[in-house]
């Protein structure tokens, strides 16, 4: 309110004071009055500026209370990068999606298969667990990999912890009953029927 009054005073009084100061045949008392008026306006404006500056600085430096997600004026929540500690669990707002493994590593002892490690590109909101099912016919290993709630149930479905390293997610499936005596094992994506490339140990 004070700023509006000062602005109106400048707007109204400045032309009058200039006319009194520089007009012809004006009395000396009127010129003094005009000069004092302009000086007073200037002093009042400077005082207001000194008072307002600390208040503005305090308002800028004081943190605002965090707004609830989705509330008007709330800032968008950025997704966590892959590998961040806080990741949704399979039952806690974890998006349901089929996963397409880009590589598989087989844990072999001779020709006996004891475990399988699956790798896929990590998402920004990677779940901390994934569901995996394995069906094998001879040396053909058909794998279904899913995050969240699977759209259909597969026999032998297991929930396994997910590990994230950089931009790659992985899980280790340990076989309770090892698969034996096959000369060659081929891993297949059960969702697409495509072969999953094998990753060998360095």
Coordinates of C-alpha atoms in Angstrom, one line a residue:
X1 CA 0.0 0.0 0.0
X2 CA 2.8 2.4 0.9
X3 CA 4.4 1.8 -2.5
X4 CA 1.2 2.7 -4.3
X5 CA 0.9 5.9 -2.3
X6 CA 4.5 6.9 -3.1
X7 CA 3.9 6.2 -6.8
X8 CA 0.8 8.4 -6.8
X9 CA 2.6 11.2 -4.9
X10 CA 5.4 11.2 -7.5
X11 CA 2.9 11.2 -10.3
X12 CA 0.8 14.1 -9.0
X13 CA 3.3 16.3 -7.1
X14 CA 6.2 16.2 -9.5
X15 CA 4.6 18.2 -12.4
X16 CA 3.3 20.8 -9.8
X17 CA 6.7 21.1 -8.1
X18 CA 8.5 21.5 -11.4
X19 CA 6.0 24.2 -12.5
X20 CA 6.5 26.1 -9.3
X21 CA 10.3 25.8 -9.4
X22 CA 10.8 26.9 -13.0
X23 CA 7.8 29.0 -13.8
X24 CA 8.1 32.7 -14.2
X25 CA 7.2 35.2 -11.6
X26 CA 6.8 32.6 -8.8
X27 CA 7.3 33.7 -5.2
X28 CA 10.5 32.5 -3.5
X29 CA 8.4 30.8 -0.8
X30 CA 6.6 28.7 -3.4
X31 CA 9.9 27.6 -4.9
X32 CA 11.2 26.6 -1.5
X33 CA 8.0 24.7 -0.8
X34 CA 8.4 22.8 -4.2
X35 CA 12.0 21.9 -3.4
X36 CA 11.2 20.7 0.1
X37 CA 8.3 18.6 -1.3
X38 CA 10.5 16.9 -3.9
X39 CA 13.2 16.3 -1.3
X40 CA 10.7 14.8 1.0
X41 CA 9.4 12.4 -1.7
X42 CA 13.0 11.3 -2.5
X43 CA 13.7 10.7 1.2
X44 CA 10.5 8.7 1.7
X45 CA 11.3 6.6 -1.4
X46 CA 14.8 5.8 -0.2
X47 CA 13.6 5.0 3.3
X48 CA 10.9 2.6 1.9
X49 CA 13.6 0.9 -0.2
X50 CA 15.8 0.3 2.8
X51 CA 12.9 -1.1 4.8
X52 CA 11.7 -3.4 1.9
X53 CA 15.0 -4.8 1.0
X54 CA 15.6 -6.9 4.2
X55 CA 12.0 -8.2 4.0
X56 CA 12.5 -9.3 0.4
X57 CA 15.8 -11.0 1.1
X58 CA 14.3 -12.9 4.1
X59 CA 11.4 -14.1 1.9
X60 CA 13.8 -15.4 -0.7
X61 CA 16.1 -17.1 1.8
X62 CA 13.4 -18.7 3.9
X63 CA 12.6 -22.2 2.5
X64 CA 9.0 -22.8 1.6
X65 CA 7.3 -25.9 3.1
X66 CA 7.3 -28.8 0.7
X67 CA 4.2 -29.1 -1.4
X68 CA 2.4 -32.4 -1.5
X69 CA 2.9 -34.4 -4.7
X70 CA 0.0 -33.5 -7.1
X71 CA -1.0 -30.4 -5.2
X72 CA -1.3 -27.1 -7.0
X73 CA 2.1 -25.5 -7.2
X74 CA 3.9 -28.7 -6.4
X75 CA 7.2 -29.2 -8.2
X76 CA 7.4 -32.4 -10.4
X77 CA 9.2 -35.2 -8.7
X78 CA 12.2 -36.3 -10.9
X79 CA 12.7 -40.0 -11.3
X80 CA 15.6 -41.6 -9.5
X81 CA 18.5 -42.7 -11.6
X82 CA 19.3 -46.4 -12.1
X83 CA 21.0 -47.8 -9.0
X84 CA 19.5 -45.4 -6.6
X85 CA 18.7 -46.8 -3.1
X86 CA 15.0 -46.0 -3.0
X87 CA 13.3 -48.2 -5.6
X88 CA 9.7 -49.4 -5.5
X89 CA 9.1 -53.0 -4.5
X90 CA 7.1 -55.4 -6.5
X91 CA 4.0 -54.7 -4.4
X92 CA 4.5 -51.0 -3.8
X93 CA 3.5 -48.9 -6.9
X94 CA 5.7 -51.1 -9.1
X95 CA 4.7 -50.8 -12.7
X96 CA 3.7 -54.1 -14.3
X97 CA 5.7 -54.8 -17.4
X98 CA 7.2 -57.7 -19.3
X99 CA 11.0 -57.6 -19.4
X100 CA 13.1 -58.5 -22.4
X101 CA 16.5 -59.9 -21.2
X102 CA 19.3 -58.7 -23.4
X103 CA 21.8 -61.3 -22.1
X104 CA 22.0 -64.4 -20.0
X105 CA 24.9 -66.0 -18.1
X106 CA 24.7 -69.7 -17.2
X107 CA 26.4 -71.1 -14.1
X108 CA 27.7 -74.5 -15.2
X109 CA 29.8 -77.1 -13.4
X110 CA 30.7 -79.3 -16.3
X111 CA 27.5 -80.0 -18.1
X112 CA 25.3 -79.4 -14.9
X113 CA 23.4 -76.1 -14.9
X114 CA 23.1 -74.7 -11.3
X115 CA 22.0 -71.1 -11.9
X116 CA 21.0 -68.4 -14.4
X117 CA 21.8 -64.7 -14.4
X118 CA 19.6 -62.5 -16.6
X119 CA 20.4 -58.9 -17.7
X120 CA 18.2 -56.2 -19.1
X121 CA 18.3 -52.4 -19.4
X122 CA 17.4 -50.7 -16.1
X123 CA 14.5 -48.2 -16.0
X124 CA 14.5 -45.0 -13.9
X125 CA 12.0 -46.7 -11.5
X126 CA 13.3 -50.2 -11.5
X127 CA 11.5 -52.5 -9.1
X128 CA 13.6 -54.2 -6.3
X129 CA 12.2 -57.6 -7.2
X130 CA 11.1 -59.4 -10.4
X131 CA 9.2 -62.5 -11.1
X132 CA 10.9 -65.2 -13.2
X133 CA 9.7 -68.6 -14.4
X134 CA 11.9 -71.3 -16.1
X135 CA 10.7 -74.2 -18.2
X136 CA 13.2 -76.5 -19.9
X137 CA 13.0 -79.1 -22.6
X138 CA 16.3 -80.8 -22.9
X139 CA 18.8 -78.0 -23.4
X140 CA 16.2 -75.4 -24.3
X141 CA 15.7 -73.0 -21.4
X142 CA 12.5 -70.9 -21.8
X143 CA 12.4 -68.0 -19.4
X144 CA 9.6 -65.6 -18.6
X145 CA 10.7 -62.4 -16.8
X146 CA 8.2 -59.8 -15.4
X147 CA 8.1 -56.9 -13.0
X148 CA 5.1 -56.0 -10.9
X149 CA 2.1 -58.3 -11.1
X150 CA 2.4 -60.9 -13.9
X151 CA -0.4 -60.8 -16.5
X152 CA -0.6 -64.6 -16.4
X153 CA 0.7 -67.3 -14.0
X154 CA 3.5 -69.5 -15.0
X155 CA 4.4 -72.8 -13.3
X156 CA 7.4 -72.4 -11.0
X157 CA 7.2 -68.6 -10.9
X158 CA 9.7 -67.2 -8.4
X159 CA 10.2 -63.7 -7.0
X160 CA 13.9 -62.8 -7.1
X161 CA 15.8 -59.6 -5.9
X162 CA 16.9 -57.3 -8.7
X163 CA 20.4 -55.7 -8.7
X164 CA 21.2 -52.5 -10.6
X165 CA 24.6 -51.5 -11.7
X166 CA 24.8 -48.4 -13.8
X167 CA 22.2 -48.7 -16.5
X168 CA 21.9 -52.5 -16.3
X169 CA 19.5 -54.5 -14.1
X170 CA 20.1 -58.2 -13.3
X171 CA 18.8 -61.1 -11.2
X172 CA 20.3 -64.4 -10.2
X173 CA 18.0 -67.5 -10.4
X174 CA 19.4 -70.4 -8.4
X175 CA 18.1 -73.8 -9.4
X176 CA 16.8 -76.0 -6.6
X177 CA 17.1 -79.0 -9.0
X178 CA 20.1 -78.6 -11.3
X179 CA 19.6 -79.5 -15.0
X180 CA 22.1 -82.2 -16.0
X181 CA 23.7 -83.8 -19.0
X182 CA 23.0 -81.5 -21.9
X183 CA 25.8 -80.7 -24.2
X184 CA 24.4 -77.3 -25.2
X185 CA 22.0 -75.0 -23.5
X186 CA 20.0 -72.3 -25.3
X187 CA 18.1 -69.6 -23.4
X188 CA 14.9 -68.3 -25.0
X189 CA 12.7 -65.4 -24.1
X190 CA 9.3 -67.0 -23.2
X191 CA 7.4 -63.8 -24.2
X192 CA 8.8 -63.5 -27.7
X193 CA 10.3 -66.9 -28.5
X194 CA 13.6 -65.2 -29.4
X195 CA 17.0 -66.5 -28.3
X196 CA 18.8 -64.6 -25.5
X197 CA 22.5 -64.1 -26.2
X198 CA 24.8 -65.7 -23.7
X199 CA 27.3 -63.6 -21.7
X200 CA 30.5 -65.4 -20.7
X201 CA 32.6 -64.6 -17.7
X202 CA 35.6 -62.4 -18.4

